mmCIF file of C-alpha atoms in Angstrom:
data_model
loop_
_atom_site.group_PDB
_atom_site.id
_atom_site.type_symbol
_atom_site.label_atom_id
_atom_site.label_comp_id
_atom_site.label_asym_id
_atom_site.label_seq_id
_atom_site.Cartn_x
_atom_site.Cartn_y
_atom_site.Cartn_z
ATOM 1 C CA UNK A 826 -34.016 -36.388 7.855
ATOM 2 C CA UNK A 827 -30.657 -34.777 7.098
ATOM 3 C CA UNK A 828 -28.892 -37.854 8.400
ATOM 4 C CA UNK A 829 -31.023 -40.008 6.103
ATOM 5 C CA UNK A 830 -29.948 -37.808 3.200
ATOM 6 C CA UNK A 831 -26.298 -38.236 4.117
ATOM 7 C CA UNK A 832 -26.692 -42.016 4.325
ATOM 8 C CA UNK A 833 -28.475 -42.082 0.963
ATOM 9 C CA UNK A 834 -25.777 -39.944 -0.622
ATOM 10 C CA UNK A 835 -23.094 -42.207 0.798
ATOM 11 C CA UNK A 836 -24.885 -45.308 -0.546
ATOM 12 C CA UNK A 837 -25.392 -43.724 -3.937
ATOM 13 C CA UNK A 838 -21.768 -42.666 -3.940
ATOM 14 C CA UNK A 839 -20.648 -46.216 -3.245
ATOM 15 C CA UNK A 840 -22.947 -47.566 -5.980
ATOM 16 C CA UNK A 841 -21.599 -44.951 -8.374
ATOM 17 C CA UNK A 842 -18.069 -46.057 -7.606
ATOM 18 C CA UNK A 843 -18.706 -49.813 -7.485
ATOM 19 C CA UNK A 844 -20.575 -49.627 -10.760
ATOM 20 C CA UNK A 845 -17.225 -49.161 -12.463
ATOM 21 C CA UNK A 846 -18.055 -45.512 -13.070
ATOM 22 C CA UNK A 847 -15.145 -43.450 -11.864
ATOM 23 C CA UNK A 848 -15.598 -40.177 -10.054
ATOM 24 C CA UNK A 849 -15.327 -37.071 -12.223
ATOM 25 C CA UNK A 850 -11.738 -35.915 -12.082
ATOM 26 C CA UNK A 851 -12.214 -32.415 -13.500
ATOM 27 C CA UNK A 852 -14.979 -29.766 -13.440
ATOM 28 C CA UNK A 853 -15.761 -30.574 -17.085
ATOM 29 C CA UNK A 854 -16.148 -34.268 -16.309
ATOM 30 C CA UNK A 855 -18.391 -33.308 -13.387
ATOM 31 C CA UNK A 856 -20.599 -31.132 -15.628
ATOM 32 C CA UNK A 857 -20.955 -33.996 -18.103
ATOM 33 C CA UNK A 858 -21.663 -36.602 -15.410
ATOM 34 C CA UNK A 859 -24.275 -34.682 -13.414
ATOM 35 C CA UNK A 860 -27.246 -34.763 -15.862
ATOM 36 C CA UNK A 861 -27.278 -38.566 -15.880
ATOM 37 C CA UNK A 862 -26.350 -39.054 -12.229
ATOM 38 C CA UNK A 863 -29.005 -40.304 -9.809
ATOM 39 C CA UNK A 864 -27.899 -38.128 -6.922
ATOM 40 C CA UNK A 865 -27.211 -34.876 -8.755
ATOM 41 C CA UNK A 866 -28.990 -32.423 -11.011
ATOM 42 C CA UNK A 867 -28.481 -29.337 -13.131
ATOM 43 C CA UNK A 868 -30.395 -26.200 -12.234
ATOM 44 C CA UNK A 869 -30.437 -23.197 -14.545
ATOM 45 C CA UNK A 870 -31.832 -19.789 -13.710
ATOM 46 C CA UNK A 871 -31.293 -16.095 -14.354
ATOM 47 C CA UNK A 872 -30.698 -13.413 -11.756
ATOM 48 C CA UNK A 873 -31.357 -9.674 -12.040
ATOM 49 C CA UNK A 874 -27.786 -8.762 -11.310
ATOM 50 C CA UNK A 875 -24.891 -7.720 -13.546
ATOM 51 C CA UNK A 876 -22.352 -10.446 -14.284
ATOM 52 C CA UNK A 877 -19.414 -8.596 -12.706
ATOM 53 C CA UNK A 878 -21.282 -8.306 -9.396
ATOM 54 C CA UNK A 879 -22.033 -12.029 -9.353
ATOM 55 C CA UNK A 880 -18.392 -12.792 -10.202
ATOM 56 C CA UNK A 881 -17.189 -10.457 -7.440
ATOM 57 C CA UNK A 882 -19.436 -12.158 -4.892
ATOM 58 C CA UNK A 883 -18.181 -15.598 -5.943
ATOM 59 C CA UNK A 884 -14.596 -14.341 -5.586
ATOM 60 C CA UNK A 885 -15.259 -12.800 -2.194
ATOM 61 C CA UNK A 886 -17.518 -15.370 -0.566
ATOM 62 C CA UNK A 887 -16.172 -18.596 -2.084
ATOM 63 C CA UNK A 888 -12.755 -18.584 -0.386
ATOM 64 C CA UNK A 889 -14.013 -16.821 2.768
ATOM 65 C CA UNK A 890 -16.850 -19.227 3.406
ATOM 66 C CA UNK A 891 -15.766 -22.535 1.930
ATOM 67 C CA UNK A 892 -12.052 -22.948 2.660
ATOM 68 C CA UNK A 893 -12.922 -24.849 5.809
ATOM 69 C CA UNK A 894 -12.189 -28.016 7.677
ATOM 70 C CA UNK A 895 -15.291 -29.152 9.513
ATOM 71 C CA UNK A 896 -15.516 -31.583 12.373
ATOM 72 C CA UNK A 897 -18.900 -32.996 13.322
ATOM 73 C CA UNK A 898 -19.648 -35.479 16.031
ATOM 74 C CA UNK A 899 -22.752 -37.565 16.464
ATOM 75 C CA UNK A 900 -23.459 -39.798 19.353
ATOM 76 C CA UNK A 901 -26.061 -42.399 20.145
ATOM 77 C CA UNK A 902 -26.288 -44.880 23.010
ATOM 78 C CA UNK A 903 -24.298 -47.376 21.009
ATOM 79 C CA UNK A 904 -22.089 -45.338 18.722
ATOM 80 C CA UNK A 905 -19.867 -42.291 18.574
ATOM 81 C CA UNK A 906 -18.913 -40.923 15.175
ATOM 82 C CA UNK A 907 -16.495 -38.161 14.265
ATOM 83 C CA UNK A 908 -16.304 -36.955 10.685
ATOM 84 C CA UNK A 909 -13.706 -34.435 9.556
ATOM 85 C CA UNK A 910 -14.199 -32.939 6.103
ATOM 86 C CA UNK A 911 -12.093 -30.387 4.264
ATOM 87 C CA UNK A 912 -13.817 -28.240 1.639
ATOM 88 C CA UNK A 913 -11.903 -26.554 -1.145
ATOM 89 C CA UNK A 914 -13.407 -23.798 -3.288
ATOM 90 C CA UNK A 915 -11.920 -22.613 -6.578
ATOM 91 C CA UNK A 916 -13.123 -19.485 -8.367
ATOM 92 C CA UNK A 917 -12.132 -18.798 -11.963
ATOM 93 C CA UNK A 918 -13.221 -15.564 -13.612
ATOM 94 C CA UNK A 919 -12.923 -14.476 -17.229
ATOM 95 C CA UNK A 920 -14.804 -11.618 -18.960
ATOM 96 C CA UNK A 921 -17.428 -14.089 -20.184
ATOM 97 C CA UNK A 922 -17.693 -16.623 -17.390
ATOM 98 C CA UNK A 923 -17.275 -17.064 -13.642
ATOM 99 C CA UNK A 924 -16.891 -20.560 -12.278
ATOM 100 C CA UNK A 925 -17.143 -21.738 -8.694
ATOM 101 C CA UNK A 926 -15.970 -25.297 -8.015
ATOM 102 C CA UNK A 927 -16.482 -26.864 -4.599
ATOM 103 C CA UNK A 928 -14.548 -30.006 -3.701
ATOM 104 C CA UNK A 929 -14.444 -31.993 -0.491
ATOM 105 C CA UNK A 930 -12.161 -34.523 1.115
ATOM 106 C CA UNK A 931 -12.907 -36.655 4.158
ATOM 107 C CA UNK A 932 -9.939 -36.493 6.503
ATOM 108 C CA UNK A 933 -11.536 -38.752 9.082
ATOM 109 C CA UNK A 934 -14.625 -40.882 9.636
ATOM 110 C CA UNK A 935 -15.453 -41.871 6.037
ATOM 111 C CA UNK A 936 -13.581 -44.416 3.958
ATOM 112 C CA UNK A 937 -12.804 -43.182 0.476
ATOM 113 C CA UNK A 938 -13.362 -45.562 -2.415
ATOM 114 C CA UNK A 939 -12.097 -45.038 -5.935
ATOM 115 C CA UNK A 940 -9.771 -42.452 -7.321
ATOM 116 C CA UNK A 941 -10.195 -39.064 -5.698
ATOM 117 C CA UNK A 942 -9.345 -36.014 -7.791
ATOM 118 C CA UNK A 943 -6.632 -33.694 -6.536
ATOM 119 C CA UNK A 944 -8.285 -31.392 -4.011
ATOM 120 C CA UNK A 945 -11.150 -33.788 -3.302
ATOM 121 C CA UNK A 946 -14.351 -35.080 -4.858
ATOM 122 C CA UNK A 947 -16.376 -32.539 -6.792
ATOM 123 C CA UNK A 948 -19.512 -31.535 -4.894
ATOM 124 C CA UNK A 949 -20.838 -28.537 -6.791
ATOM 125 C CA UNK A 950 -19.999 -26.413 -9.809
ATOM 126 C CA UNK A 951 -21.668 -23.058 -10.456
ATOM 127 C CA UNK A 952 -21.181 -21.296 -13.790
ATOM 128 C CA UNK A 953 -22.223 -17.663 -14.199
ATOM 129 C CA UNK A 954 -22.354 -15.982 -17.606
ATOM 130 C CA UNK A 955 -23.716 -12.591 -18.710
ATOM 131 C CA UNK A 956 -27.128 -12.494 -20.426
ATOM 132 C CA UNK A 957 -27.136 -8.722 -20.857
ATOM 133 C CA UNK A 958 -26.028 -5.652 -18.878
ATOM 134 C CA UNK A 959 -28.332 -6.414 -15.959
ATOM 135 C CA UNK A 960 -28.972 -10.152 -16.028
ATOM 136 C CA UNK A 961 -26.751 -13.157 -15.391
ATOM 137 C CA UNK A 962 -27.392 -16.810 -16.177
ATOM 138 C CA UNK A 963 -26.467 -19.405 -13.567
ATOM 139 C CA UNK A 964 -25.895 -23.089 -14.327
ATOM 140 C CA UNK A 965 -25.725 -24.969 -11.072
ATOM 141 C CA UNK A 966 -24.431 -28.553 -11.093
ATOM 142 C CA UNK A 967 -25.329 -29.742 -7.648
ATOM 143 C CA UNK A 968 -26.337 -32.666 -5.440
ATOM 144 C CA UNK A 969 -30.068 -33.461 -5.606
ATOM 145 C CA UNK A 970 -30.115 -34.723 -2.015
ATOM 146 C CA UNK A 971 -28.548 -33.025 0.999
ATOM 147 C CA UNK A 972 -26.183 -30.046 1.104
ATOM 148 C CA UNK A 973 -29.206 -27.735 0.994
ATOM 149 C CA UNK A 974 -27.479 -25.000 2.997
ATOM 150 C CA UNK A 975 -24.502 -24.885 0.633
ATOM 151 C CA UNK A 976 -26.763 -24.789 -2.426
ATOM 152 C CA UNK A 977 -28.879 -22.007 -0.921
ATOM 153 C CA UNK A 978 -25.764 -19.999 -0.050
ATOM 154 C CA UNK A 979 -24.448 -20.202 -3.630
ATOM 155 C CA UNK A 980 -27.873 -19.159 -4.965
ATOM 156 C CA UNK A 981 -27.847 -16.212 -2.551
ATOM 157 C CA UNK A 982 -24.382 -15.203 -3.756
ATOM 158 C CA UNK A 983 -25.795 -15.155 -7.269
ATOM 159 C CA UNK A 984 -28.941 -13.187 -6.433
ATOM 160 C CA UNK A 985 -27.235 -10.929 -3.877
ATOM 161 C CA UNK A 986 -29.998 -11.565 -1.319
ATOM 162 C CA UNK A 987 -29.081 -12.610 2.233
ATOM 163 C CA UNK A 988 -25.432 -13.086 1.341
ATOM 164 C CA UNK A 989 -23.717 -15.144 4.021
ATOM 165 C CA UNK A 990 -21.681 -18.252 4.668
ATOM 166 C CA UNK A 991 -23.346 -21.674 4.893
ATOM 167 C CA UNK A 992 -23.069 -23.656 8.104
ATOM 168 C CA UNK A 993 -21.356 -26.680 6.619
ATOM 169 C CA UNK A 994 -22.050 -28.758 9.714
ATOM 170 C CA UNK A 995 -25.719 -28.880 8.669
ATOM 171 C CA UNK B 122 -16.284 -39.275 60.693
ATOM 172 C CA UNK B 123 -15.975 -41.638 57.746
ATOM 173 C CA UNK B 124 -19.079 -40.111 56.152
ATOM 174 C CA UNK B 125 -17.667 -36.617 56.574
ATOM 175 C CA UNK B 126 -14.364 -37.706 55.059
ATOM 176 C CA UNK B 127 -16.137 -39.332 52.080
ATOM 177 C CA UNK B 128 -18.226 -36.218 51.445
ATOM 178 C CA UNK B 129 -15.165 -33.958 51.642
ATOM 179 C CA UNK B 130 -13.314 -36.264 49.263
ATOM 180 C CA UNK B 131 -16.168 -36.128 46.743
ATOM 181 C CA UNK B 132 -16.309 -32.318 46.903
ATOM 182 C CA UNK B 133 -12.540 -32.030 46.514
ATOM 183 C CA UNK B 134 -12.559 -34.492 43.618
ATOM 184 C CA UNK B 135 -15.373 -32.529 41.919
ATOM 185 C CA UNK B 136 -13.536 -29.250 42.382
ATOM 186 C CA UNK B 137 -10.306 -30.735 41.071
ATOM 187 C CA UNK B 138 -12.135 -32.163 38.045
ATOM 188 C CA UNK B 139 -13.780 -28.791 37.341
ATOM 189 C CA UNK B 140 -10.439 -26.988 37.577
ATOM 190 C CA UNK B 141 -8.795 -29.648 35.414
ATOM 191 C CA UNK B 142 -11.510 -29.458 32.748
ATOM 192 C CA UNK B 143 -11.479 -25.651 32.742
ATOM 193 C CA UNK B 144 -7.737 -25.728 32.221
ATOM 194 C CA UNK B 145 -7.960 -28.365 29.516
ATOM 195 C CA UNK B 146 -10.566 -26.481 27.491
ATOM 196 C CA UNK B 147 -7.807 -24.025 26.598
ATOM 197 C CA UNK B 148 -10.205 -21.091 26.780
ATOM 198 C CA UNK B 149 -9.680 -18.060 28.943
ATOM 199 C CA UNK B 150 -11.710 -14.859 29.229
ATOM 200 C CA UNK B 151 -10.318 -12.001 27.151
ATOM 201 C CA UNK B 152 -8.975 -9.043 29.107
ATOM 202 C CA UNK B 153 -10.330 -5.870 27.490
ATOM 203 C CA UNK B 154 -8.148 -2.849 26.901
ATOM 204 C CA UNK B 155 -9.502 0.307 28.636
ATOM 205 C CA UNK B 156 -11.100 1.831 25.547
ATOM 206 C CA UNK B 157 -13.906 -0.381 24.323
ATOM 207 C CA UNK B 158 -13.505 0.233 20.618
ATOM 208 C CA UNK B 159 -15.234 -2.865 19.246
ATOM 209 C CA UNK B 160 -19.024 -2.990 19.550
ATOM 210 C CA UNK B 161 -20.348 -6.425 18.719
ATOM 211 C CA UNK B 162 -24.025 -6.843 17.885
ATOM 212 C CA UNK B 163 -24.985 -10.508 17.761
ATOM 213 C CA UNK B 164 -28.083 -12.251 16.446
ATOM 214 C CA UNK B 165 -27.885 -16.020 16.693
ATOM 215 C CA UNK B 166 -30.926 -18.166 16.080
ATOM 216 C CA UNK B 167 -30.782 -21.853 15.271
ATOM 217 C CA UNK B 168 -34.326 -21.682 13.881
ATOM 218 C CA UNK B 169 -35.383 -24.845 15.659
ATOM 219 C CA UNK B 170 -36.676 -25.862 19.070
ATOM 220 C CA UNK B 171 -34.452 -28.917 18.972
ATOM 221 C CA UNK B 172 -31.123 -27.263 18.339
ATOM 222 C CA UNK B 173 -29.104 -24.366 19.629
ATOM 223 C CA UNK B 174 -26.315 -22.147 18.398
ATOM 224 C CA UNK B 175 -23.817 -20.202 20.427
ATOM 225 C CA UNK B 176 -21.409 -17.512 19.226
ATOM 226 C CA UNK B 177 -18.060 -16.466 20.649
ATOM 227 C CA UNK B 178 -14.980 -14.642 19.417
ATOM 228 C CA UNK B 179 -11.403 -15.748 20.060
ATOM 229 C CA UNK B 180 -8.917 -12.890 20.001
ATOM 230 C CA UNK B 181 -5.311 -13.457 18.978
ATOM 231 C CA UNK B 182 -2.398 -11.077 18.730
ATOM 232 C CA UNK B 183 -0.619 -11.181 15.348
ATOM 233 C CA UNK B 184 3.140 -10.861 15.518
ATOM 234 C CA UNK B 185 5.324 -9.201 12.889
ATOM 235 C CA UNK B 186 6.192 -12.596 11.421
ATOM 236 C CA UNK B 187 2.481 -13.476 11.156
ATOM 237 C CA UNK B 188 2.387 -15.873 14.088
ATOM 238 C CA UNK B 189 -0.600 -15.658 16.413
ATOM 239 C CA UNK B 190 -0.776 -15.642 20.176
ATOM 240 C CA UNK B 191 -4.132 -16.480 21.772
ATOM 241 C CA UNK B 192 -5.243 -13.730 24.154
ATOM 242 C CA UNK B 193 -8.681 -14.879 25.201
ATOM 243 C CA UNK B 194 -12.304 -15.481 24.294
ATOM 244 C CA UNK B 195 -15.374 -13.263 24.533
ATOM 245 C CA UNK B 196 -18.668 -15.136 24.770
ATOM 246 C CA UNK B 197 -21.217 -13.355 22.579
ATOM 247 C CA UNK B 198 -24.062 -14.368 24.844
ATOM 248 C CA UNK B 199 -25.720 -10.931 24.895
ATOM 249 C CA UNK B 200 -27.090 -9.004 21.898
ATOM 250 C CA UNK B 201 -24.606 -6.150 22.416
ATOM 251 C CA UNK B 202 -21.128 -6.518 23.854
ATOM 252 C CA UNK B 203 -18.294 -3.987 23.912
ATOM 253 C CA UNK B 204 -14.738 -5.223 23.599
ATOM 254 C CA UNK B 205 -11.432 -3.374 23.873
ATOM 255 C CA UNK B 206 -8.888 -4.325 21.207
ATOM 256 C CA UNK B 207 -5.396 -2.764 21.296
ATOM 257 C CA UNK B 208 -5.165 -0.054 18.624
ATOM 258 C CA UNK B 209 -2.411 0.241 16.019
ATOM 259 C CA UNK B 210 -1.536 -3.422 15.930
ATOM 260 C CA UNK B 211 -2.975 -6.419 14.129
ATOM 261 C CA UNK B 212 -5.376 -8.722 15.923
ATOM 262 C CA UNK B 213 -6.925 -11.897 14.577
ATOM 263 C CA UNK B 214 -10.596 -12.256 15.433
ATOM 264 C CA UNK B 215 -11.981 -15.767 15.114
ATOM 265 C CA UNK B 216 -15.760 -15.885 15.383
ATOM 266 C CA UNK B 217 -16.930 -19.333 16.438
ATOM 267 C CA UNK B 218 -20.501 -20.558 15.882
ATOM 268 C CA UNK B 219 -21.108 -23.746 17.832
ATOM 269 C CA UNK B 220 -24.301 -25.614 17.100
ATOM 270 C CA UNK B 221 -25.777 -28.673 18.685
ATOM 271 C CA UNK B 222 -28.857 -30.713 18.008
ATOM 272 C CA UNK B 223 -30.634 -32.396 20.895
ATOM 273 C CA UNK B 224 -32.479 -34.908 18.726
ATOM 274 C CA UNK B 225 -29.603 -36.455 16.841
ATOM 275 C CA UNK B 226 -27.099 -35.592 19.564
ATOM 276 C CA UNK B 227 -24.947 -33.940 16.914
ATOM 277 C CA UNK B 228 -22.618 -31.032 17.356
ATOM 278 C CA UNK B 229 -20.241 -29.023 15.240
ATOM 279 C CA UNK B 230 -18.727 -25.602 14.927
ATOM 280 C CA UNK B 231 -17.960 -23.124 12.162
ATOM 281 C CA UNK B 232 -15.397 -20.371 12.331
ATOM 282 C CA UNK B 233 -15.007 -17.087 10.489
ATOM 283 C CA UNK B 234 -11.754 -15.267 10.980
ATOM 284 C CA UNK B 235 -10.568 -11.834 10.011
ATOM 285 C CA UNK B 236 -7.599 -9.625 10.762
ATOM 286 C CA UNK B 237 -8.172 -6.165 12.186
ATOM 287 C CA UNK B 238 -5.858 -3.316 13.083
ATOM 288 C CA UNK B 239 -7.970 -0.730 14.934
ATOM 289 C CA UNK B 240 -6.885 2.864 14.630
ATOM 290 C CA UNK B 241 -6.622 5.077 17.691
ATOM 291 C CA UNK B 242 -9.844 6.923 18.397
ATOM 292 C CA UNK B 243 -11.832 5.029 15.777
ATOM 293 C CA UNK B 244 -14.812 2.869 16.682
ATOM 294 C CA UNK B 245 -15.650 -0.495 15.117
ATOM 295 C CA UNK B 246 -19.150 -1.919 14.749
ATOM 296 C CA UNK B 247 -19.282 -5.667 14.238
ATOM 297 C CA UNK B 248 -22.518 -7.271 13.100
ATOM 298 C CA UNK B 249 -22.540 -10.994 13.800
ATOM 299 C CA UNK B 250 -25.499 -12.981 12.504
ATOM 300 C CA UNK B 251 -26.455 -16.633 12.416
ATOM 301 C CA UNK B 252 -29.842 -17.284 10.887
ATOM 302 C CA UNK B 253 -31.352 -19.982 8.664
ATOM 303 C CA UNK B 254 -28.097 -21.985 8.917
ATOM 304 C CA UNK B 255 -26.170 -19.049 7.405
ATOM 305 C CA UNK B 256 -23.707 -16.879 9.233
ATOM 306 C CA UNK B 257 -22.106 -13.559 8.486
ATOM 307 C CA UNK B 258 -19.702 -11.139 10.098
ATOM 308 C CA UNK B 259 -19.472 -7.522 8.939
ATOM 309 C CA UNK B 260 -17.008 -5.045 10.456
ATOM 310 C CA UNK B 261 -17.496 -1.310 9.931
ATOM 311 C CA UNK B 262 -15.163 1.487 10.960
ATOM 312 C CA UNK B 263 -16.459 4.835 12.221
ATOM 313 C CA UNK B 264 -14.220 7.879 12.241
ATOM 314 C CA UNK B 265 -13.878 9.949 15.404
ATOM 315 C CA UNK B 266 -16.300 12.898 15.537
ATOM 316 C CA UNK B 267 -17.985 11.681 12.396
ATOM 317 C CA UNK B 268 -20.923 9.439 11.718
ATOM 318 C CA UNK B 269 -19.647 8.194 8.365
ATOM 319 C CA UNK B 270 -18.383 4.657 8.317
ATOM 320 C CA UNK B 271 -16.931 2.153 5.910
ATOM 321 C CA UNK B 272 -16.884 -1.616 5.722
ATOM 322 C CA UNK B 273 -13.549 -3.184 6.586
ATOM 323 C CA UNK B 274 -12.432 -5.660 3.980
ATOM 324 C CA UNK B 275 -12.109 -9.258 5.144
ATOM 325 C CA UNK B 276 -8.505 -10.335 5.542
ATOM 326 C CA UNK B 277 -7.411 -13.695 6.857
ATOM 327 C CA UNK B 278 -4.126 -15.033 8.106
ATOM 328 C CA UNK B 279 -3.334 -16.700 4.787
ATOM 329 C CA UNK B 280 -2.987 -13.230 3.291
ATOM 330 C CA UNK B 281 -0.651 -12.189 6.074
ATOM 331 C CA UNK B 282 2.944 -11.865 5.065
ATOM 332 C CA UNK B 283 5.571 -10.449 7.332
ATOM 333 C CA UNK B 284 6.419 -7.737 4.848
ATOM 334 C CA UNK B 285 2.827 -6.671 4.225
ATOM 335 C CA UNK B 286 2.056 -6.443 7.934
ATOM 336 C CA UNK B 287 5.219 -4.417 8.559
ATOM 337 C CA UNK B 288 4.601 -2.160 5.556
ATOM 338 C CA UNK B 289 1.045 -1.560 6.665
ATOM 339 C CA UNK B 290 2.235 -0.747 10.160
ATOM 340 C CA UNK B 291 4.742 1.783 8.861
ATOM 341 C CA UNK B 292 2.160 3.340 6.552
ATOM 342 C CA UNK B 293 -0.340 3.592 9.364
ATOM 343 C CA UNK B 294 2.160 5.228 11.695
ATOM 344 C CA UNK B 295 3.249 7.813 9.169
ATOM 345 C CA UNK B 296 -0.093 8.718 7.680
ATOM 346 C CA UNK B 297 -3.365 7.169 8.762
ATOM 347 C CA UNK B 298 -5.505 5.851 5.951
#
C-alpha cells in the first residue's frame, strides 16, 4: 500500500511538472501551491500547548530527526532498486511564528525533472503561531498521500505527545 | 577420496566466505571498559507480523580535532544491556535502527547519533525506543550516591569544534559540572 502511494506521488509529481507548472521554489510558493494541488493539502488545528514550547520542540527535533540521508532498497525477482534521499529541515522562529520547512533531494534512484529549489523539493511546511498563553495554532502544508510517519511526527512535536523521530524509510 | 576432497573443499570455501563477509561488514564487537557505566534499555517493535526492526549502537572515539575512530558495535538484542564507555573523554554513540519488510522485500536503516562524555563515577541510563515507526533515544545522567538525574542534551558531531571539545575537557578536569 505504501509502495502504491509512492508510485502515485511520483506520477502526480511528474504530471505536476509536465503540466508546465513549476515546483514551488520557496516556502511561500509552496504554501500558495498546496491548496490547489492534487497531491497535497492544508491541515489546520490548535494544540493545548504554549507557543514557545512548540517552537522549542520544532527547534530541537527538526534538525535532530530530519537532517538525514536515507538509503532504502527493494528487491523483487526481477528488479533491485536503491533509492537514496537526503532530507533537509529548516526551522525559523520569531516571537509570533515558528516555521518548519522540510525539503528532500534524491541522490540516487529517482530521476529529477524540472527545476529543483536549493536544498531540495519542498515536502512539508508547518507554521505555528500563538492563539493565547496556552494554545497554539498549527497550519500544516503537507502531502495528502504517503509520508504518514513524517506528518504524524510533526503533529506529535506540536502536541507534545509521543515526541520522537519518524522512521523515514517507511 | 575424491568425495572427501570435494566435501573438504566446500567446507573450506564456506568458512573462507564467512570470514571474508564478516571482515567486509566492517562491524566488530565493542570491547567494554571495566566499569559498565551505560545502561541501555531497549524497546523495539516493528508493529507488524511482516516486518522486523533491530537496534544496535556503534561507538566511536572522538579525537581532539573532532575526528572519529570506530571502536565497535553493541547489538541491542536484549531489553537491558550494560556497556562500559571510557569516562572523561568524548564518545560518539550512533544508534542504528534497521528495519526490513518480508512482504515487499524492502530494507532500510535510520541512525540517531549523539556525543557523550561520561564523568567518572556517574551512571548513564539510555532509553532506546522504536514503536509505531517512531524512534527516540534519551540519555540521563545519575550522580554517584544520589538518585537524582538529569537529561543529557543531544549533541551531534556537526556541533563539535576542536576548541569547544578542548575547552569542555579543560572545564571538566578543573571543576566537574
